[in-house]
PDB file of C-alpha atoms in Angstrom:
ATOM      1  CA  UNK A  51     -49.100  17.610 -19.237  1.00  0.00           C
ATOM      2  CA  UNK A  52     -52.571  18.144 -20.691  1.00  0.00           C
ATOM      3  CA  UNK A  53     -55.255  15.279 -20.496  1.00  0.00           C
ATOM      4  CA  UNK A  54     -56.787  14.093 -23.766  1.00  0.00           C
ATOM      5  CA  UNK A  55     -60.263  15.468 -24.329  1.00  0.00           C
ATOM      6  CA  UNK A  56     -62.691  12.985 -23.167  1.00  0.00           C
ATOM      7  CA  UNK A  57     -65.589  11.929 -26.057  1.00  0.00           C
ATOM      8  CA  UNK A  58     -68.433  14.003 -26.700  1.00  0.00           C
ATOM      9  CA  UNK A  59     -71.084  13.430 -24.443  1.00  0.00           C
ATOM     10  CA  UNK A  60     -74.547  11.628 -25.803  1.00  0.00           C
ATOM     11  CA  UNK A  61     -75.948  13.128 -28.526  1.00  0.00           C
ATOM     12  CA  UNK A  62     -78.714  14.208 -27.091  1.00  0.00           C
ATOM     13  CA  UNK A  63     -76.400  16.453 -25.003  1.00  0.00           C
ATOM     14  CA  UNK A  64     -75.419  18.302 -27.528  1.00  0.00           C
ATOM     15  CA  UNK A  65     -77.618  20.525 -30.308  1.00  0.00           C
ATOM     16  CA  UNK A  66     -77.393  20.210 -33.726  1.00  0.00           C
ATOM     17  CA  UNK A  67     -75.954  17.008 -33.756  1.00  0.00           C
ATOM     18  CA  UNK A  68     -77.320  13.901 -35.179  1.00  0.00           C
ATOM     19  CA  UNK A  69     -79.422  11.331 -32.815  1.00  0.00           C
ATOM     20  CA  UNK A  70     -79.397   8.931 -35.187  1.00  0.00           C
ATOM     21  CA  UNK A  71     -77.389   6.254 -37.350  1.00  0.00           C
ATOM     22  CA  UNK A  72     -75.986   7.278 -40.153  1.00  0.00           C
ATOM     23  CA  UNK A  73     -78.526   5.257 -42.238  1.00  0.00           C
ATOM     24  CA  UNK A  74     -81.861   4.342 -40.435  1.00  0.00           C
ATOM     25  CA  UNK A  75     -82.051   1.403 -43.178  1.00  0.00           C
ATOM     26  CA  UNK A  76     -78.900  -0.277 -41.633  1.00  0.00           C
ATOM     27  CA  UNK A  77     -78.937  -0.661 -38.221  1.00  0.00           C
ATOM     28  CA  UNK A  78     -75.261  -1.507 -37.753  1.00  0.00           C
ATOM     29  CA  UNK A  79     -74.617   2.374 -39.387  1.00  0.00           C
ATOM     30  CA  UNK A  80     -72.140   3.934 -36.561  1.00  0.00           C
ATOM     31  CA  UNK A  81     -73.331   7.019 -35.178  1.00  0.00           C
ATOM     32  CA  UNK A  82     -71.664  10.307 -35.992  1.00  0.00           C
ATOM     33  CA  UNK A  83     -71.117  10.966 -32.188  1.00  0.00           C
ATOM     34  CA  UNK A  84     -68.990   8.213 -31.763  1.00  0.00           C
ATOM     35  CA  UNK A  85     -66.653  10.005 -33.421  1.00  0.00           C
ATOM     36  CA  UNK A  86     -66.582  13.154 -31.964  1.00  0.00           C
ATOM     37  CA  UNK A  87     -64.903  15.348 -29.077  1.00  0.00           C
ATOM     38  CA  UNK A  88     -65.139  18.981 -28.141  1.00  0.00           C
ATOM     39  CA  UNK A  89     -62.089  21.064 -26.631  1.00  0.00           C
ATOM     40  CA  UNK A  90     -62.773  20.088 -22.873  1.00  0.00           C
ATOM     41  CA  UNK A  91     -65.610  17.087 -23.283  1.00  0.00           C
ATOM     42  CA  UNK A  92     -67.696  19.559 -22.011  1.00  0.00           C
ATOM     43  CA  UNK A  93     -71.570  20.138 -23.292  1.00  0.00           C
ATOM     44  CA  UNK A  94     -71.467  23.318 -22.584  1.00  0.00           C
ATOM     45  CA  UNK A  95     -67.745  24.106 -23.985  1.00  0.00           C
ATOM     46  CA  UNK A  96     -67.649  27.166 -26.860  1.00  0.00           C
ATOM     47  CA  UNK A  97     -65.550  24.785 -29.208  1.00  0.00           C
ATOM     48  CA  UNK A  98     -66.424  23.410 -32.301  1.00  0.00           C
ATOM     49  CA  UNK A  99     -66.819  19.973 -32.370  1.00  0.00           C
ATOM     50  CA  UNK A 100     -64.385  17.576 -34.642  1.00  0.00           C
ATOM     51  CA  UNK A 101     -62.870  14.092 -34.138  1.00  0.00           C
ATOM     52  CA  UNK A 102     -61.745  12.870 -31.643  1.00  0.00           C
ATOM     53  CA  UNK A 103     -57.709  11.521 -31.655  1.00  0.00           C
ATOM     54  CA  UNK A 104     -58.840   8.596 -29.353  1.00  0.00           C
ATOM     55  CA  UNK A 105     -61.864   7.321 -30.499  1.00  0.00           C
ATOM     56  CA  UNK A 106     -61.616   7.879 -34.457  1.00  0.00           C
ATOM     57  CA  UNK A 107     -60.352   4.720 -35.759  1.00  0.00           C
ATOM     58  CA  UNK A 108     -59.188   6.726 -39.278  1.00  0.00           C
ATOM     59  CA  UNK A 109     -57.642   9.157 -37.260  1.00  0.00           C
ATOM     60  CA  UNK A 110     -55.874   6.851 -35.288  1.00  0.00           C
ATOM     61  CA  UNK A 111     -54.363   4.600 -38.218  1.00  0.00           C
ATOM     62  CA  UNK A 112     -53.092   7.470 -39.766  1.00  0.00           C
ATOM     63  CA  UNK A 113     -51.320   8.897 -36.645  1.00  0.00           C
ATOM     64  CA  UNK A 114     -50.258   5.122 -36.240  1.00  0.00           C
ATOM     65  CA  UNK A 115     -49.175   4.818 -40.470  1.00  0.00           C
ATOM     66  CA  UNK A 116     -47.235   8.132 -39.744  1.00  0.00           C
ATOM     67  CA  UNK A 117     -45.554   7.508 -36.459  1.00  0.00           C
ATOM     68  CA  UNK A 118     -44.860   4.228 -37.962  1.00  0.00           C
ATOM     69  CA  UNK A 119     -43.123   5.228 -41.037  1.00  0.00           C
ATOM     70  CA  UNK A 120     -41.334   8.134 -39.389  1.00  0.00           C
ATOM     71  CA  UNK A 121     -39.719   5.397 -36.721  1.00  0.00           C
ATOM     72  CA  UNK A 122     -39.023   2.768 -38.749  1.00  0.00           C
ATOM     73  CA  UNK A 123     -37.572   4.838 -41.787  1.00  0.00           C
ATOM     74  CA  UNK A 124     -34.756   6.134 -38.455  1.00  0.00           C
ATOM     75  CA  UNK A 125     -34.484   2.504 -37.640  1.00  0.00           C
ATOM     76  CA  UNK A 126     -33.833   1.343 -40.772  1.00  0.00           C
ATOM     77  CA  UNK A 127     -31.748   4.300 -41.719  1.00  0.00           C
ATOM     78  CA  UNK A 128     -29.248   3.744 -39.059  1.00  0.00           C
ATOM     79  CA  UNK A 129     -29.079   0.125 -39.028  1.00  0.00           C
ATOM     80  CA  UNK A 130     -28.705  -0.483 -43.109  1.00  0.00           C
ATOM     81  CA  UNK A 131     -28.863   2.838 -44.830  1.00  0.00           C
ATOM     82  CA  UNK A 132     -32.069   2.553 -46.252  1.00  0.00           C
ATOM     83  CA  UNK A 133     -35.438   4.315 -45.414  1.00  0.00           C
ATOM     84  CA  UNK A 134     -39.122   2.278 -44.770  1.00  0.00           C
ATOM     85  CA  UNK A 135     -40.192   2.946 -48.686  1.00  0.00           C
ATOM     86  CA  UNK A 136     -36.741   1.066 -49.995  1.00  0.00           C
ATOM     87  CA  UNK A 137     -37.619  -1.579 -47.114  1.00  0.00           C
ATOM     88  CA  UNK A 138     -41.009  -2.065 -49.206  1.00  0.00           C
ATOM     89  CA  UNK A 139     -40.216  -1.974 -52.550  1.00  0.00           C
ATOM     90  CA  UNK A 140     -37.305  -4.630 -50.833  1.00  0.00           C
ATOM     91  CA  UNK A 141     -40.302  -6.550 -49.726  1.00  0.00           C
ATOM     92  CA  UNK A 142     -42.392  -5.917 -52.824  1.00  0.00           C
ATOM     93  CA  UNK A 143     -39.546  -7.351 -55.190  1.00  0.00           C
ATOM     94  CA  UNK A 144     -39.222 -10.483 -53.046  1.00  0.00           C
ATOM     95  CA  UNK A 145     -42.697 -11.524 -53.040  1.00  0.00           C
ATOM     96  CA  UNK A 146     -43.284 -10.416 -56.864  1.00  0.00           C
ATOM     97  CA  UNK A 147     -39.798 -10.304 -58.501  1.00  0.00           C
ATOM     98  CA  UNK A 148     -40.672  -8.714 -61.992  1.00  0.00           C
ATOM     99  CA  UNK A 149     -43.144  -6.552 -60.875  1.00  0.00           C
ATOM    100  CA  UNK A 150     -43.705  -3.338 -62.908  1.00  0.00           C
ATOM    101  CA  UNK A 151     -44.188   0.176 -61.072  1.00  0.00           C
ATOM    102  CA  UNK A 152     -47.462   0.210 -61.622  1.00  0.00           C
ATOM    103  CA  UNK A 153     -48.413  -3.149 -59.969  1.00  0.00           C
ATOM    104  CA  UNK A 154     -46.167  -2.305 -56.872  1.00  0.00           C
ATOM    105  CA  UNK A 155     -48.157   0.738 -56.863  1.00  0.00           C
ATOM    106  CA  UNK A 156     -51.231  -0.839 -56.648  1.00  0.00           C
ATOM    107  CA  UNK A 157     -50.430  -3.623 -53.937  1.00  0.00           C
ATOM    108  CA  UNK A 158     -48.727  -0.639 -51.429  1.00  0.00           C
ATOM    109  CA  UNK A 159     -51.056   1.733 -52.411  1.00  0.00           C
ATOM    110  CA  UNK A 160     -48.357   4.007 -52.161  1.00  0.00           C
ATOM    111  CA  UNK A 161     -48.391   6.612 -55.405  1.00  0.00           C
ATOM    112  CA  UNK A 162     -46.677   6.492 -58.352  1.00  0.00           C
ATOM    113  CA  UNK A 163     -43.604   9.240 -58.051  1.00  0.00           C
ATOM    114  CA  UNK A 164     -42.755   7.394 -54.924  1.00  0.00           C
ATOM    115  CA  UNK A 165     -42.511   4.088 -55.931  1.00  0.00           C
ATOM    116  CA  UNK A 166     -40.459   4.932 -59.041  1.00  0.00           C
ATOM    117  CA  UNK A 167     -37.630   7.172 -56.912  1.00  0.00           C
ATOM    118  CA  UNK A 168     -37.447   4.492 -54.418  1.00  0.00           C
ATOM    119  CA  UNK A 169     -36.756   1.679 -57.332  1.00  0.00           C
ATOM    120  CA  UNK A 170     -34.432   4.439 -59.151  1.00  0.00           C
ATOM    121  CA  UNK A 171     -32.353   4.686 -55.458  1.00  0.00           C
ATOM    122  CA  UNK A 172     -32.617   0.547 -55.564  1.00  0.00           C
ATOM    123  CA  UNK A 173     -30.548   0.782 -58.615  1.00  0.00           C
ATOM    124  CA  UNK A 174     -28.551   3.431 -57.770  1.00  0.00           C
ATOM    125  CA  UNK A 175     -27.190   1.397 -54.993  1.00  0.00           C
ATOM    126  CA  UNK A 176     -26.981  -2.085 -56.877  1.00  0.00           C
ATOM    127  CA  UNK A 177     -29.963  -3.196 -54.808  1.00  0.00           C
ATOM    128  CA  UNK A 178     -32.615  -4.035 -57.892  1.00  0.00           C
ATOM    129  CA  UNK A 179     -32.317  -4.048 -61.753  1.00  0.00           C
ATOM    130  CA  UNK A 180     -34.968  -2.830 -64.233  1.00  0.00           C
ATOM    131  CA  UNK A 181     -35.472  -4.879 -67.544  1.00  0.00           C
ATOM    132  CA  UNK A 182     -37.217  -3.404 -70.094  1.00  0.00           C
ATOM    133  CA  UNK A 183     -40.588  -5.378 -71.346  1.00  0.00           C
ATOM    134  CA  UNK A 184     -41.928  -5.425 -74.766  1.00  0.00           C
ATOM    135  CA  UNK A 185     -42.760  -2.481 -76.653  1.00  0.00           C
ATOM    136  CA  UNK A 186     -40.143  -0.175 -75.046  1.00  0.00           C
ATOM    137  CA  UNK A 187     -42.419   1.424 -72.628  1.00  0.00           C
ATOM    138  CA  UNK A 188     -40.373   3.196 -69.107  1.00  0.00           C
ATOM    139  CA  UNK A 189     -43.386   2.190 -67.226  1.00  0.00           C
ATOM    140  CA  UNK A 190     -43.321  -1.354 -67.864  1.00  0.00           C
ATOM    141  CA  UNK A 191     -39.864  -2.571 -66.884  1.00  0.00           C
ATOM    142  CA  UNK A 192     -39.879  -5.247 -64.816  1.00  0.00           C
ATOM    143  CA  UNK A 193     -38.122  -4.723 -61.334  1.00  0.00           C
ATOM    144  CA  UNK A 194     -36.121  -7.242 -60.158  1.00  0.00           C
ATOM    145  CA  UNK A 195     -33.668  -7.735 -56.645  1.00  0.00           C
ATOM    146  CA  UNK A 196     -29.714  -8.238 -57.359  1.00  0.00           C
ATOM    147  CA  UNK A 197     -27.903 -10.485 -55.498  1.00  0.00           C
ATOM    148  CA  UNK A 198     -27.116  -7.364 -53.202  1.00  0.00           C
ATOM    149  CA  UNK A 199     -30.916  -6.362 -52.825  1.00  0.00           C
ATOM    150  CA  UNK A 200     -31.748 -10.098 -51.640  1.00  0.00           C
ATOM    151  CA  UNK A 201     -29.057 -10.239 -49.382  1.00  0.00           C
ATOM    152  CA  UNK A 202     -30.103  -6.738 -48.186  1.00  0.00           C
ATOM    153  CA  UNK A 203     -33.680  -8.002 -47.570  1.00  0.00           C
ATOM    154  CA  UNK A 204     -32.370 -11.266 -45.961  1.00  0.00           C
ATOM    155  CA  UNK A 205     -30.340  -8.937 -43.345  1.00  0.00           C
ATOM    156  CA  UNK A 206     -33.654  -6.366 -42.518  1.00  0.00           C
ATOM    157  CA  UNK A 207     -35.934  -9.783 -42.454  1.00  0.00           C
ATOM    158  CA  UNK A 208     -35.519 -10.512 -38.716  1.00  0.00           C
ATOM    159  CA  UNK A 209     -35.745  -6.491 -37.671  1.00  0.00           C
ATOM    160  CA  UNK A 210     -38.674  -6.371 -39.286  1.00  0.00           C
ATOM    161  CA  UNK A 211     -39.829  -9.026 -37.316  1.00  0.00           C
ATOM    162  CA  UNK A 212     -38.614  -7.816 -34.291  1.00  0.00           C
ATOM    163  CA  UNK A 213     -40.095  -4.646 -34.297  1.00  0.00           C
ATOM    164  CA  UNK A 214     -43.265  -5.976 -35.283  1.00  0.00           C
ATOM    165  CA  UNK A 215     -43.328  -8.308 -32.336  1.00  0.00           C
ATOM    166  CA  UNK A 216     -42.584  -5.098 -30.375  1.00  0.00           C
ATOM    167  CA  UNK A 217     -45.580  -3.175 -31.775  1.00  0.00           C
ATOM    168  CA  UNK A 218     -47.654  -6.232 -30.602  1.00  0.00           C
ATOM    169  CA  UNK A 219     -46.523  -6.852 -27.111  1.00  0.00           C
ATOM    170  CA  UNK A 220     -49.556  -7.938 -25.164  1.00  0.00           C
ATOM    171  CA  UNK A 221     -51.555  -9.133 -27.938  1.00  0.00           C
ATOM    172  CA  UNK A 222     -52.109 -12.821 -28.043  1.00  0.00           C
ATOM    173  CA  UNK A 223     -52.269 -14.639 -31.434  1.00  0.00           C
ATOM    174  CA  UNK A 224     -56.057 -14.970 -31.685  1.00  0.00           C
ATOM    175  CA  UNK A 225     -56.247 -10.640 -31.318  1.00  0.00           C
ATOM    176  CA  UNK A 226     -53.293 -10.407 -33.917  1.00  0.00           C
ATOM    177  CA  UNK A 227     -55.271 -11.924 -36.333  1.00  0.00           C
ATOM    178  CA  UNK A 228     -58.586 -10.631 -35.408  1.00  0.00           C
ATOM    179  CA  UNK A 229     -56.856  -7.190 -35.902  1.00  0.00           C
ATOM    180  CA  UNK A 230     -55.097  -8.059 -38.918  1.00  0.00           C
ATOM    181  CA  UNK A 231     -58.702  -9.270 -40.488  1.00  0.00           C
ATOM    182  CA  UNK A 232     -60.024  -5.518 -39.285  1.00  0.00           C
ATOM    183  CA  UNK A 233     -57.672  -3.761 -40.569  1.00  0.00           C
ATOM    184  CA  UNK A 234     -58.090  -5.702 -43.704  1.00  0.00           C
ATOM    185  CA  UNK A 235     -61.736  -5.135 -43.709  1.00  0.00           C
ATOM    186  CA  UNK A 236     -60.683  -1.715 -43.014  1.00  0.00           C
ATOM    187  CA  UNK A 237     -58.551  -1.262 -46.157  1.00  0.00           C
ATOM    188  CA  UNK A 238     -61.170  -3.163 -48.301  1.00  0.00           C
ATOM    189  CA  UNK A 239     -63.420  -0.094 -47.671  1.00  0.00           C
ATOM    190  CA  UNK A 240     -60.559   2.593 -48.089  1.00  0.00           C
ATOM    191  CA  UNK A 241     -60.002   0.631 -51.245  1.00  0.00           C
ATOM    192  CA  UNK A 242     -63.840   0.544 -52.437  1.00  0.00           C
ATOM    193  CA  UNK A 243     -63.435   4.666 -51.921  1.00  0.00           C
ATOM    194  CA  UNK A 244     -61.547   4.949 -54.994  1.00  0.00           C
TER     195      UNK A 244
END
């Protein structure tokens, strides 16, 4: 098995990279090396240079978002014959029953297409109920949970919980919610992107 590359050496190791901070007016700017890996680690290595899988935070919360969608949509699969985007929109409709697409949308930041096919299999299986809103208009039904869809939600609750206790083995309280408040910080920004 293969090591990880190692990060880039300093930057003044390596030509045509920046020395500096991204902005010299902010201080706390993060440095494009940080970032950054070639093939081997090596200075002298032919390789371009591009992120690095272990010291990218972007990279590695989508590799986490990815690997966690892929595992729990098996988990959940198995266990109650639904995938992780029904578990959501499960989730979504408990906290906001009456919620239109286009709110759950916006609080998942999961698209459109997606959140409409997983509400459409919802029904399909009994799980949720769509009643239309004023006007008529498809888009603005709101979504509600059957009987079925809150039991379904009660029985996936304590998974859930389980594997996220799981995913946080070793952390103690005080770094759970320091990491929750960075990622949260974190999504702020992805969110200010838009």
């Amino acid at each position: 098995m293969t090591q990880p590359p190692s990060i880039v050496p300093p930057p003044s190791d390596l030509p045509g990279l920046p020395h500096e901070a991204q902005d010299a007016d902010d201080p706390s700017a993060l440095r494009d090396d940080l970032f950054l890996v070639t093939a081997t680690g090596a200075p002298d290595d032919p390789a371009a240079t591009t992120l690095s899988y272990r010291n990218s935070p972007v990279v590695l919360v989508t590799f986490a978002g990815n690997r966690l969608t892929r595992e729990a949509t098996r988990a959940y699969q198995a266990e109650f014959g639904i995938g992780v985007m029904d578990w959501r929109m499960l989730v979504m409709l408990t906290r906001s029953p009456g919620c239109p697409v286009a709110e759950a949308t916006r609080v998942t930041g999961i698209d459109k297409a997606a959140v409409s096919r997983s509400l459409q299999r919802l029904e399909t299986n009994g799980l949720a109920r769509a009643l239309a809103t004023t006007g008529g208009d498809e888009r603005r039904k709101a979504w509600y949970l059957t009987p079925e869809g809150q039991a379904l939600h009660a029985r996936i609750l304590p998974r859930a919980l389980e594997r996220q206790r799981d995913l946080l083995k070793g952390f103690t309280e005080a770094e759970t919610i320091s990491f929750t408040q960075y990622l949260q910080r974190f999504l702020d920004n992805a969110n200010a992107l838009d």
